[in-house]
Coordinates of C-alpha atoms in Angstrom, one line a residue:
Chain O
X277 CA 303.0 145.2 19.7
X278 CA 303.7 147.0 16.4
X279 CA 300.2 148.8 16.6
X280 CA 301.6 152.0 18.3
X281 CA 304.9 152.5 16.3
X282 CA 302.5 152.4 12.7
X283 CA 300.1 154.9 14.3
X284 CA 303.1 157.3 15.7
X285 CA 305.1 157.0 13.1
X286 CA 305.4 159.8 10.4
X287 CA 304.3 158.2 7.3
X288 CA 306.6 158.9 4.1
X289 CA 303.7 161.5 2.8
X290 CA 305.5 163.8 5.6
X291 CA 304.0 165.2 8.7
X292 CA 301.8 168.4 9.4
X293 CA 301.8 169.4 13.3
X294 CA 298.8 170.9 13.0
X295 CA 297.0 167.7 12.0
X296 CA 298.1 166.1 14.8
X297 CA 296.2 166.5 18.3
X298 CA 298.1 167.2 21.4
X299 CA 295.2 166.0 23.5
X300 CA 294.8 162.4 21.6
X301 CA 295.9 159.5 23.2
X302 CA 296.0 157.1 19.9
X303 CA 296.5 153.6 19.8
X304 CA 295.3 152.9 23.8
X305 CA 294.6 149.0 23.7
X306 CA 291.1 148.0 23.5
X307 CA 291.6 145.6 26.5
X308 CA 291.8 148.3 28.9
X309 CA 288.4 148.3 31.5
X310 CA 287.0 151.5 30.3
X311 CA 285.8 153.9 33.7
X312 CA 289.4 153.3 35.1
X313 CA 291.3 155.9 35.4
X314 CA 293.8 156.5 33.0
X315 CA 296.6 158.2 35.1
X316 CA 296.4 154.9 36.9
X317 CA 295.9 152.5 34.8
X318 CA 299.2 154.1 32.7
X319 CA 301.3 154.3 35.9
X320 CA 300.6 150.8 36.6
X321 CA 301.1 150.0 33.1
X322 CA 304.6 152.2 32.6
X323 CA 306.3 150.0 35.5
X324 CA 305.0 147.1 34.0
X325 CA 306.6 147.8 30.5
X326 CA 310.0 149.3 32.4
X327 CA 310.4 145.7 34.2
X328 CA 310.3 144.3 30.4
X329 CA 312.8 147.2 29.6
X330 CA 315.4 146.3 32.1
X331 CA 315.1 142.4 31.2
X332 CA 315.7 143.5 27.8
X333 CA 318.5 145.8 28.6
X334 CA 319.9 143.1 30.6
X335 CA 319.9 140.8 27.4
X336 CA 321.5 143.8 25.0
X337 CA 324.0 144.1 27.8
X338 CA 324.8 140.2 28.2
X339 CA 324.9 139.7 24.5
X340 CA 327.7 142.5 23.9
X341 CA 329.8 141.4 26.9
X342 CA 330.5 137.9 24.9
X343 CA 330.8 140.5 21.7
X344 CA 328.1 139.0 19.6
X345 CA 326.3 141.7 19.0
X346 CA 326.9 145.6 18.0
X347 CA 323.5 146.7 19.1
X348 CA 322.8 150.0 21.2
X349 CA 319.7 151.5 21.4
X350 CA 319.1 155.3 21.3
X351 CA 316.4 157.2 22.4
X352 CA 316.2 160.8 21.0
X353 CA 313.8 162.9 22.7
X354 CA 312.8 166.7 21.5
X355 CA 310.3 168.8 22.3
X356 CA 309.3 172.4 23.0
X357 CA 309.9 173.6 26.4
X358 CA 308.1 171.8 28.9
X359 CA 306.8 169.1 26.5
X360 CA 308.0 166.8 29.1
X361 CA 311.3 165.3 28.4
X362 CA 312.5 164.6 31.6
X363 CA 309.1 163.3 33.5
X364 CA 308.9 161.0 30.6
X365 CA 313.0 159.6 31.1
X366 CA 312.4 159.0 34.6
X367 CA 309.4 156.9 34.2
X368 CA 310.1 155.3 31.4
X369 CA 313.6 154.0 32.8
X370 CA 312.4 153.8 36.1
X371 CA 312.9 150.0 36.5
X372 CA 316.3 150.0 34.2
X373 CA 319.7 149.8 35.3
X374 CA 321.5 152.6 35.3
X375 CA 324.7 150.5 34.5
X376 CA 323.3 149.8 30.9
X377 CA 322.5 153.1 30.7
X378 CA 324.0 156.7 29.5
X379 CA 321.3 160.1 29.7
X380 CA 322.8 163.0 28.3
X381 CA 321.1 166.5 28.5
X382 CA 322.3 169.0 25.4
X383 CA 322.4 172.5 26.2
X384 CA 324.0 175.4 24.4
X385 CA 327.1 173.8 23.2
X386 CA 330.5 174.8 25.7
X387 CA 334.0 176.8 24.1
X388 CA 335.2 173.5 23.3
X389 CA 332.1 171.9 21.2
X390 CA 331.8 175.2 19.3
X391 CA 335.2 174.4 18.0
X392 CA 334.4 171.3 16.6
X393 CA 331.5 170.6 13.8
X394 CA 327.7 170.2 15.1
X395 CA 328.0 166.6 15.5
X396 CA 331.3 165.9 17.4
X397 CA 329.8 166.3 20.8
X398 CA 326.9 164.4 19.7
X399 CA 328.9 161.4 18.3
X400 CA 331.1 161.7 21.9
X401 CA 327.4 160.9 24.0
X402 CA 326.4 158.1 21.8
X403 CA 325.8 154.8 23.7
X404 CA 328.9 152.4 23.4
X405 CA 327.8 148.3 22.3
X406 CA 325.3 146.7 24.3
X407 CA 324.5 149.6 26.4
X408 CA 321.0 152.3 26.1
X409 CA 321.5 156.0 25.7
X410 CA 319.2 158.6 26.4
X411 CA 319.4 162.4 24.5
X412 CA 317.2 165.2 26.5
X413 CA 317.8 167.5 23.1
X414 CA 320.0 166.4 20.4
X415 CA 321.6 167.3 16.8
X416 CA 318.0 168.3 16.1
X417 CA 318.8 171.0 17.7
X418 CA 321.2 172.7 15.8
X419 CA 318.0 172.5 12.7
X420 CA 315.5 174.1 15.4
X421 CA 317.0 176.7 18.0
X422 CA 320.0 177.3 15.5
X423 CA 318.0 178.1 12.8
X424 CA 314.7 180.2 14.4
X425 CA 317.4 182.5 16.2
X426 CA 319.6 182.9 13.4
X427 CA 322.2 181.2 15.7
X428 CA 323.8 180.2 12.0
X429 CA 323.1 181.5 8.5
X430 CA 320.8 179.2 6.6
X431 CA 323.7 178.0 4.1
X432 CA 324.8 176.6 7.3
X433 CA 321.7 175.3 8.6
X434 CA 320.1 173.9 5.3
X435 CA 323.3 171.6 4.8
X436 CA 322.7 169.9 8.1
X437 CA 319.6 167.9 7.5
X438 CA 321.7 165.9 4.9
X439 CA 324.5 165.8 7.6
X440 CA 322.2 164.4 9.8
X441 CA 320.9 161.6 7.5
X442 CA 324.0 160.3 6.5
X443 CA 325.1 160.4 10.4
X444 CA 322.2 158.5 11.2
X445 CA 322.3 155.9 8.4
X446 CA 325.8 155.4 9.3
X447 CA 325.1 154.4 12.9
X448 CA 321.9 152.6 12.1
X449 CA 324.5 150.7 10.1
X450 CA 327.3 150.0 13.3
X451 CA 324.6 148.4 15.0
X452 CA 322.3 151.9 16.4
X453 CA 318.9 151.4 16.5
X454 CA 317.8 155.2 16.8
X455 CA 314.0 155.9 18.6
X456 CA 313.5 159.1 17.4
X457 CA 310.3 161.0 19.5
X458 CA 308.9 164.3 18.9
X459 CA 306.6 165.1 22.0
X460 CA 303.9 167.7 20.9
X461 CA 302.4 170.1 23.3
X462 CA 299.9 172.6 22.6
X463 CA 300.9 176.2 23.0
X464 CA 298.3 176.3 26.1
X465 CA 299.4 173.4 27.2
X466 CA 302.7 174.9 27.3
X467 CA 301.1 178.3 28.9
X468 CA 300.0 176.1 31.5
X469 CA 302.7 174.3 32.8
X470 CA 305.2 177.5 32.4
X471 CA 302.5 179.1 34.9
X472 CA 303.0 176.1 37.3
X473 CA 306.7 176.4 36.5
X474 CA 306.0 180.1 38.0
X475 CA 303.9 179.5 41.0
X476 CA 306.0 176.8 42.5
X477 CA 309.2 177.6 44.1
X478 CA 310.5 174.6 43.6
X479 CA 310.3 174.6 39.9
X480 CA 312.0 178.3 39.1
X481 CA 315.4 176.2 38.8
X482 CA 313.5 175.1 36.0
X483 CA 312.3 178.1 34.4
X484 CA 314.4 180.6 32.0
X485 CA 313.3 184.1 31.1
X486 CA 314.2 183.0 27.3
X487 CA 311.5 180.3 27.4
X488 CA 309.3 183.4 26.8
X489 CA 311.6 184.1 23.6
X490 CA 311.3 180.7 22.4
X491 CA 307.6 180.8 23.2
X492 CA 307.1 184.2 21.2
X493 CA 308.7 182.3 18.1
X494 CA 305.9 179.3 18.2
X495 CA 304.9 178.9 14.9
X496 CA 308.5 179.6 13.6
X497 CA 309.6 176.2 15.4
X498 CA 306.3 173.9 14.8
X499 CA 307.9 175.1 10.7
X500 CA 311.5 174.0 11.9
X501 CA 310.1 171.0 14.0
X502 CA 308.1 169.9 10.6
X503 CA 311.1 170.9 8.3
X504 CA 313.3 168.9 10.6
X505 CA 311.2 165.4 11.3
X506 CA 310.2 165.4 7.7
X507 CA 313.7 166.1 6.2
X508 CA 315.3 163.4 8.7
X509 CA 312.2 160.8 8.3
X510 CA 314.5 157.6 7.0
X511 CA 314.2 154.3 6.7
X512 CA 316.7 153.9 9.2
X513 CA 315.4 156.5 11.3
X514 CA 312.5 157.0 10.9
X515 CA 310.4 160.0 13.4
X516 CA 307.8 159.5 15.9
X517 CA 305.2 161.9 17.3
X518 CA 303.8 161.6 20.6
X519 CA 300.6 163.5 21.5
X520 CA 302.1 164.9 25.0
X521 CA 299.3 167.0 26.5
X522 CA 298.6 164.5 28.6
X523 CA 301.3 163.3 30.8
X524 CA 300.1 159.5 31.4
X525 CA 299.4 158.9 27.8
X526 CA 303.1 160.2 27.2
X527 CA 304.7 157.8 29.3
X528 CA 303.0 154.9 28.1
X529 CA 303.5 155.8 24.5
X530 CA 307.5 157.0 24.9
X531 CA 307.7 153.0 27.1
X532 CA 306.0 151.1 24.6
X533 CA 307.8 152.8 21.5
X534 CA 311.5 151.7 23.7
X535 CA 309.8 148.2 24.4
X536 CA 308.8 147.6 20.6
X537 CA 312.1 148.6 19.5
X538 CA 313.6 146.1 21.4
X539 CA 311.2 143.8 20.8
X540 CA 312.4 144.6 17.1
X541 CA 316.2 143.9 18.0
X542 CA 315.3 140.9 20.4
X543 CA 318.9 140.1 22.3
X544 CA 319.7 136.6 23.3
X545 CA 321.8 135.8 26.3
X546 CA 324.8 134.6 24.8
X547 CA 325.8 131.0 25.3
X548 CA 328.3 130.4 28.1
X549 CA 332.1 129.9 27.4
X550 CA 332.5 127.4 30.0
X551 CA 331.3 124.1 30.7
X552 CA 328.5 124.3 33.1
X553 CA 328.4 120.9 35.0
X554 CA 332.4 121.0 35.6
X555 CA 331.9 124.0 37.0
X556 CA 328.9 123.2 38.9
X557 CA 331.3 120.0 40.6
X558 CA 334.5 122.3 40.8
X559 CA 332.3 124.5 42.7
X560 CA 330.9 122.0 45.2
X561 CA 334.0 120.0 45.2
X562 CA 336.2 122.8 46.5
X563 CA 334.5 123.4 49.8
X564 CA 332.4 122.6 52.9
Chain S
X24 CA 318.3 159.3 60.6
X25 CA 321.6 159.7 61.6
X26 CA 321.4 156.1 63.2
X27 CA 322.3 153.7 60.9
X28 CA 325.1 155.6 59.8
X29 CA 326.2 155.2 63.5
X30 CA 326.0 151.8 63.3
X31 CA 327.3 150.8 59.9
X32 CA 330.6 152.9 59.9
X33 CA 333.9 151.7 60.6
X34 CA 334.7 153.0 64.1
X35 CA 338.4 154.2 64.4
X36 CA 339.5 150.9 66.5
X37 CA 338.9 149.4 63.1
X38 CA 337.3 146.6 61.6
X39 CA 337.6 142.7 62.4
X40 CA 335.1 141.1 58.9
X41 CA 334.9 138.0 61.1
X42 CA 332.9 139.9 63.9
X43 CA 330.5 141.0 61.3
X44 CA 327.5 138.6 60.8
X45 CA 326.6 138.8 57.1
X46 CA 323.5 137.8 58.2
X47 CA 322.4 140.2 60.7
X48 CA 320.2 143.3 60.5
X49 CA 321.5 146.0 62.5
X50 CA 318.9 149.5 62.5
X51 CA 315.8 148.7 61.5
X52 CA 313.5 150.9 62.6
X53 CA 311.2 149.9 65.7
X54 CA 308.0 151.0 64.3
X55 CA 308.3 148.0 61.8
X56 CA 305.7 146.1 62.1
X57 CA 306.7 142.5 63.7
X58 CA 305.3 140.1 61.6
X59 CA 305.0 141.9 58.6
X60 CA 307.0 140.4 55.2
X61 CA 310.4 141.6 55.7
X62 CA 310.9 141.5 52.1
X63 CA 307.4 143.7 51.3
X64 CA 308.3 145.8 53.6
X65 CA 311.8 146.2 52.4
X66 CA 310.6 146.6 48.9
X67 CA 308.0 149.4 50.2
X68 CA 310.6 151.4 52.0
X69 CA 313.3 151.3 49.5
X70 CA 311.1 152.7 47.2
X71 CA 309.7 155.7 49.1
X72 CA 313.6 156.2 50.1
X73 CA 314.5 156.3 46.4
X74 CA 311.4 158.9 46.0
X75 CA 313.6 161.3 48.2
X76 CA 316.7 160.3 46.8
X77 CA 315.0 161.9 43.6
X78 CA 313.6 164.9 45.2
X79 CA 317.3 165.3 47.2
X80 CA 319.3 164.5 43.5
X81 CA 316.8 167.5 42.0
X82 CA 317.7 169.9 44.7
X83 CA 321.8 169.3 44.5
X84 CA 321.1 169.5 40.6
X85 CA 319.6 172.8 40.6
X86 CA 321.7 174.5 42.9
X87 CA 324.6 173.6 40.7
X88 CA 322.7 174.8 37.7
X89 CA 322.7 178.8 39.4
X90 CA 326.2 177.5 40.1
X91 CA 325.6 177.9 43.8
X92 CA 327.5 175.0 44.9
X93 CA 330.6 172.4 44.2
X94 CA 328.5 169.6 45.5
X95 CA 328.5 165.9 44.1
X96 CA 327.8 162.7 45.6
X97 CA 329.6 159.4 45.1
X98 CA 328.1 155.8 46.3
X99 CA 331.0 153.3 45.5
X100 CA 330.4 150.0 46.3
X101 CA 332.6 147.0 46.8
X102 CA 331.8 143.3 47.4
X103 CA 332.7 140.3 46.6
X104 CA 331.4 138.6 43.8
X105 CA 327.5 137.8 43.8
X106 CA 327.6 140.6 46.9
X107 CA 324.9 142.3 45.4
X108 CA 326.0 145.4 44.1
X109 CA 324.0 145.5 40.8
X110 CA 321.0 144.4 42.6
X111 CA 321.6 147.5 45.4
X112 CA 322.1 149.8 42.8
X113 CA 319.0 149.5 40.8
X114 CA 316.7 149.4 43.6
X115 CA 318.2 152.2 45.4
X116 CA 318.3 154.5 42.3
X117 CA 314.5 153.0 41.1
X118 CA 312.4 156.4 41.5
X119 CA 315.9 159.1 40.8
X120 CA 316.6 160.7 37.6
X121 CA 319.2 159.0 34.7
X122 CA 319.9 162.4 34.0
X123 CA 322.0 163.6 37.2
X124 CA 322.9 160.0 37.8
X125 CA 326.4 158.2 36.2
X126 CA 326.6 155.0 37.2
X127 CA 330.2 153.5 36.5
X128 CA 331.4 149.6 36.7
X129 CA 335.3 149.0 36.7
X130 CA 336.3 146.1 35.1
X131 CA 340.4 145.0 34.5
X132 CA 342.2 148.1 32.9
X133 CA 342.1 148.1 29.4
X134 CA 345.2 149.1 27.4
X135 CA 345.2 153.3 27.8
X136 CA 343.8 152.7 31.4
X137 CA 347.4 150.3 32.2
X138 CA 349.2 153.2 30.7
X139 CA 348.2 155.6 33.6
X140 CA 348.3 155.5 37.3
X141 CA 345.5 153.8 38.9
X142 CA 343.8 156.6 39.7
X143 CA 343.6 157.9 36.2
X144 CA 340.2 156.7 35.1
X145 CA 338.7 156.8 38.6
X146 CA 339.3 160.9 38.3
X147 CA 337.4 160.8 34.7
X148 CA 334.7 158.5 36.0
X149 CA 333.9 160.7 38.9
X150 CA 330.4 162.9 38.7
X151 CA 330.2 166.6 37.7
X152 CA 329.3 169.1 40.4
X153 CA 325.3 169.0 40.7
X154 CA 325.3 164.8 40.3
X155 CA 325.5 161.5 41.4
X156 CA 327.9 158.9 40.6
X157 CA 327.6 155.5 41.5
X158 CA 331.2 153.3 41.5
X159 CA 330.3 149.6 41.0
X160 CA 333.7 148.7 42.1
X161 CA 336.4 151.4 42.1
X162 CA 340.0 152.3 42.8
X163 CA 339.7 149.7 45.9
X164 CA 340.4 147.0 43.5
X165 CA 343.3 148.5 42.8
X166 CA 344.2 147.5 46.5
X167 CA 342.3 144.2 46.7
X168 CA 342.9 141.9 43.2
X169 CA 345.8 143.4 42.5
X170 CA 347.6 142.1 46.0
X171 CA 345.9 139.2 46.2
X172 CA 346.7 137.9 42.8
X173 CA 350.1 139.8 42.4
X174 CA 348.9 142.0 39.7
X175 CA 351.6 144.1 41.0
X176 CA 354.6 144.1 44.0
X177 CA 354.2 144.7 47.4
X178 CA 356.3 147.7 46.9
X179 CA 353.4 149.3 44.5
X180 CA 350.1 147.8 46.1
X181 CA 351.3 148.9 49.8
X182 CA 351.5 152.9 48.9
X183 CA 348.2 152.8 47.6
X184 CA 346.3 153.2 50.8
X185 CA 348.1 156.8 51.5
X186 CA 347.6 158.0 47.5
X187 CA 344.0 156.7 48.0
X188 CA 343.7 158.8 51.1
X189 CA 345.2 161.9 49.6
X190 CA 342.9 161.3 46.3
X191 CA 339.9 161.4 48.5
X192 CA 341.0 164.1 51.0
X193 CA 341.3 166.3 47.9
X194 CA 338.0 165.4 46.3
X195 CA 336.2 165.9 49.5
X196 CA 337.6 169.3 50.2
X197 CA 336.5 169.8 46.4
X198 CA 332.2 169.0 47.1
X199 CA 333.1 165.5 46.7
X200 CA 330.5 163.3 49.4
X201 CA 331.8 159.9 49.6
X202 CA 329.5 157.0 50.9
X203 CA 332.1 154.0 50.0
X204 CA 329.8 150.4 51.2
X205 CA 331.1 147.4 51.4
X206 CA 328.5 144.7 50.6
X207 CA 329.9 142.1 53.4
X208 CA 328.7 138.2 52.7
X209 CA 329.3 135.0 53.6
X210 CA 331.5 132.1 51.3
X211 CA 328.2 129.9 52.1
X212 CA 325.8 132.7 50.6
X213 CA 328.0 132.9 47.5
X214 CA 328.0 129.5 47.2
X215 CA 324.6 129.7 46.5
X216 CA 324.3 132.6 44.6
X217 CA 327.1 131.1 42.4
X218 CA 325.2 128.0 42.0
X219 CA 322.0 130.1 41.5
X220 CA 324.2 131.2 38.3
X221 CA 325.1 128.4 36.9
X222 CA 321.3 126.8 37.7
X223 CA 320.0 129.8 35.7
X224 CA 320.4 130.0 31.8
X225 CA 319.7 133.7 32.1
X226 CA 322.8 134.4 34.6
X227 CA 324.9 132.7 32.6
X228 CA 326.7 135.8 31.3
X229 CA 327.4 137.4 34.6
X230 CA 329.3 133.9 35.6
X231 CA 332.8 133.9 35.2
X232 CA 335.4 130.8 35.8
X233 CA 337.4 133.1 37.7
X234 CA 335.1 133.7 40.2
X235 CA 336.0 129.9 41.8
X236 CA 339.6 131.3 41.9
X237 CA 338.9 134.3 43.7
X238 CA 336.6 132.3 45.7
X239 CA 339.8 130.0 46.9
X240 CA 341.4 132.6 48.0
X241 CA 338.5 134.0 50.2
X242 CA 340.5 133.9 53.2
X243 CA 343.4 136.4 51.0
X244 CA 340.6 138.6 50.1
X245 CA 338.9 139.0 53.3
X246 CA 342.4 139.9 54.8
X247 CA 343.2 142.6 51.6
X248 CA 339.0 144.1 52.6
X249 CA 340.2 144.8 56.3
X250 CA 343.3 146.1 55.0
X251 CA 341.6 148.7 52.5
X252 CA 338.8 149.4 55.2
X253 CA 340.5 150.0 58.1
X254 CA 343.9 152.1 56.3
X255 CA 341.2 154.0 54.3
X256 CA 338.5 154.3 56.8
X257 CA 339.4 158.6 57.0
X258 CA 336.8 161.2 58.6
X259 CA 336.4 162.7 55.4
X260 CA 335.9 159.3 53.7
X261 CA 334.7 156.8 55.9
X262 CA 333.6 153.3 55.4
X263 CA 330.3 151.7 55.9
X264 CA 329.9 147.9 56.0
X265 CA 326.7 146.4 55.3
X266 CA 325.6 142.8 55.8
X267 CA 324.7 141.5 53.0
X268 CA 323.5 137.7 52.8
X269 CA 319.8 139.2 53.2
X270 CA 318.7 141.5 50.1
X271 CA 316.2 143.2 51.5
X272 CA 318.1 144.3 54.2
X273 CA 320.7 145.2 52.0
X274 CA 318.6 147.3 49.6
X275 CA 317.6 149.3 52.4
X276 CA 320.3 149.9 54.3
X277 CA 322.4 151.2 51.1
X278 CA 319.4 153.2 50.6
X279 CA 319.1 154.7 54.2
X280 CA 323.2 155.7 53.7
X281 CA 322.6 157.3 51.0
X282 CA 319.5 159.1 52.2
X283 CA 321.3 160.0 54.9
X284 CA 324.4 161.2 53.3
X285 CA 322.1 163.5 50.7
X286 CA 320.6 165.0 54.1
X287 CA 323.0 166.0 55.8
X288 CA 324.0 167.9 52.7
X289 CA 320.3 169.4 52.8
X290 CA 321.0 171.0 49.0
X291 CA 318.5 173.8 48.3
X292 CA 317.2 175.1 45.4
X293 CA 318.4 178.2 44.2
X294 CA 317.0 181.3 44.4
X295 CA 315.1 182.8 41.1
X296 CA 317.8 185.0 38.6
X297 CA 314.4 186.8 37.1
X298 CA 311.4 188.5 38.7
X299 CA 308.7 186.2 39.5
X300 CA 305.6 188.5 39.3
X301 CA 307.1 190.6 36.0
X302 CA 307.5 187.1 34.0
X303 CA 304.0 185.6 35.2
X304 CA 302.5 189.2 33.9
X305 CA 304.8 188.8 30.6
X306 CA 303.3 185.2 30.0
X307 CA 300.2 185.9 30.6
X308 CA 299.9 189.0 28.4
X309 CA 301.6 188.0 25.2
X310 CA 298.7 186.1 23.9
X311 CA 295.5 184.7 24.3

């Protein structure tokens, strides 16, 4: 179970993008019957692991009602534009309750957030005890966007990494177990599915003439992604990078890294408060 | 499509709960095969149903994106206990997104919440223009415990209905599409469910030693339903009541109402703000 979080897992010599391969599919178990095929076997697979995800949820979310625990889990995901964020939420949660559950999407931050500092909207969206949250973008943002269109000067920018560590440390601390994943595209990758994004009418909600901005500053971000998951690799949070060219590989990987880190945490239904047989006899003495 | 709708809602002579069989299984559709597994073939509709519940919840999220609409949807379910409405909700929403979706339980007030009127947190829980929210429970307790155990007087409970009506006039006139479902069962299927609970090391957690006091007054509660149901049962808000004892049946009627709510919105998605052809041209030229 540990296998895929070593492989994924930027290692404390730091990260190069370039080194890693969009296309690979690392860490696939051995026990899969070679000549299937893989967007199967992975969708059959991904449901599988979500099933294990919702009982664990269910455990997280039993164990904080009785207030023995101050777990949450988070699940930071960033990528460039259509590196598959939200295919990968919806079938990774797909058998999950959304009761447990809190997605938030961060776009450019409102009149009101741009009053407060860089993390005050972020600490608002994090996941109360016992309950999963989901970021579509994060405070990573404000080290990647911010800084490759000069959205803030770097003596503002440069500060944040340490921000960011101390912010994360502190809620590792209170109980946040933080899953941080980096899905890497390819820039044709990206070329590709911007074109689909183009050709399908039911996809131009999606699309944004400043993708093409973003898409002209490509190398400037894979520095800021690397600046970014390198600076911010911790102990208690430590980075991982998923190889996202291919969409079935990405759901498996993004499942299994939420299934091992629960697996990590390992709730425990609580132990009831009441006394089970008397209120197994009060039950069937009270009525017909 | 528009049949089980038909069937389900609370016509304006109002509702008897006694006349309703929790066991029945109004609307299913002839072309079921007779014979087949009622369960697989409950468990093979809901999910194709949730599969256009997604492609419905993408469409009403990208219309408000172009800021096209005011439209949001609101499923609030009511039962009582072991009705089934965590069970309903995460098969319905199975295949839709976490990220247009807030799903909502109301528990007792906590301290702020007591400091407000009742409708106070209900108005903050309720969805943004573009989503879903999902009420497991809602302001209807506010008309169901808190008569039945006194919570408050008469003289507070029994205005309710009319600030209830105007609250969901308002909202409706505002995008708002209520589907409020009651989840109807019998006191002998709760019996078992309850002793399923208390059978089950794993359910411990969602048992609770008040539920055998709510249970005694069954007869109290079933009176306090009608009441809400039939004094809140408006043409801008009306009430659906679902049998419930059966959980397949119950997955896929909730399903089917919401469905059938999200069509006869029929959202669309927006047309493009940029020029199609001149950014396919401007992707394709800027490199290789």
């Amino acid at each position: 179970m540990a296998g895929l979080r070593e492989l994924l897992m930027v290692g404390p010599g730091g990260l190069r993008l370039a080194e890693v391969d969009p296309r690979s599919t690392p860490g696939l178990p051995e026990q899969r019957v070679v000549g299937d095929d893989p967007k199967q076997w992975s969708k059959t697979q991904v449901t599988a692991i979500s099933e294990e995800l919702n009982a664990y949820q269910e455990r997280l979310y039993a164990s904080a009602k009785e207030g023995a625990t101050n777990r949450r889990v988070l699940l930071v995901l960033q990528s460039m534009d259509c590196g598959g964020k939200d295919g990968a939420v919806r079938n990774v949660t797909q058998r999950m309750s959304p009761a447990g559950m809190k997605a938030v999407s961060f776009g450019p931050p409102d009149q009101e957030e741009r009053r407060h500092d860089f993390l005050w909207r972020v600490r608002r969206a994090l996941p109360p005890v016992g309950h999963v949250g989901i970021f579509n973008r994060s405070h990573y943002e404000d080290v990647l966007i911010a800084r490759v269109h000069d959205l803030v000067g770097e003596d503002v920018w440069s500060q944040r990494y340490d921000l960011i560590n101390d912010f994360e440390a502190e809620q590792a601390a209170e109980g946040l177990t933080l899953v941080k994943v980096m899905l890497h595209i390819s820039k044709d990758e990206q070329k590709k599915r911007l074109l689909a994004r183009l050709d399908d009418q039911s996809k131009h909600w999606k699309y944004d003439p400043g993708d093409l901005d973003d898409r002209a500053r490509w190398d400037d971000y894979q520095r800021a992604y690397e600046d970014a998951i390198n600076r911010c690799n911790t102990a208690a949070a430590p980075w991982y990078v998923v190889p996202a060219d291919r969409k079935w590989y990405r759901n498996w990987a993004v499942a299994t890294l939420l299934r091992d880190a629960f697996a990590a945490i390992n709730p425990q239904y609580p132990e009831p408060k009441f006394d089970v047989t008397a209120e197994r006899a009060k039950l069937l003495a009270a009525d017909g």
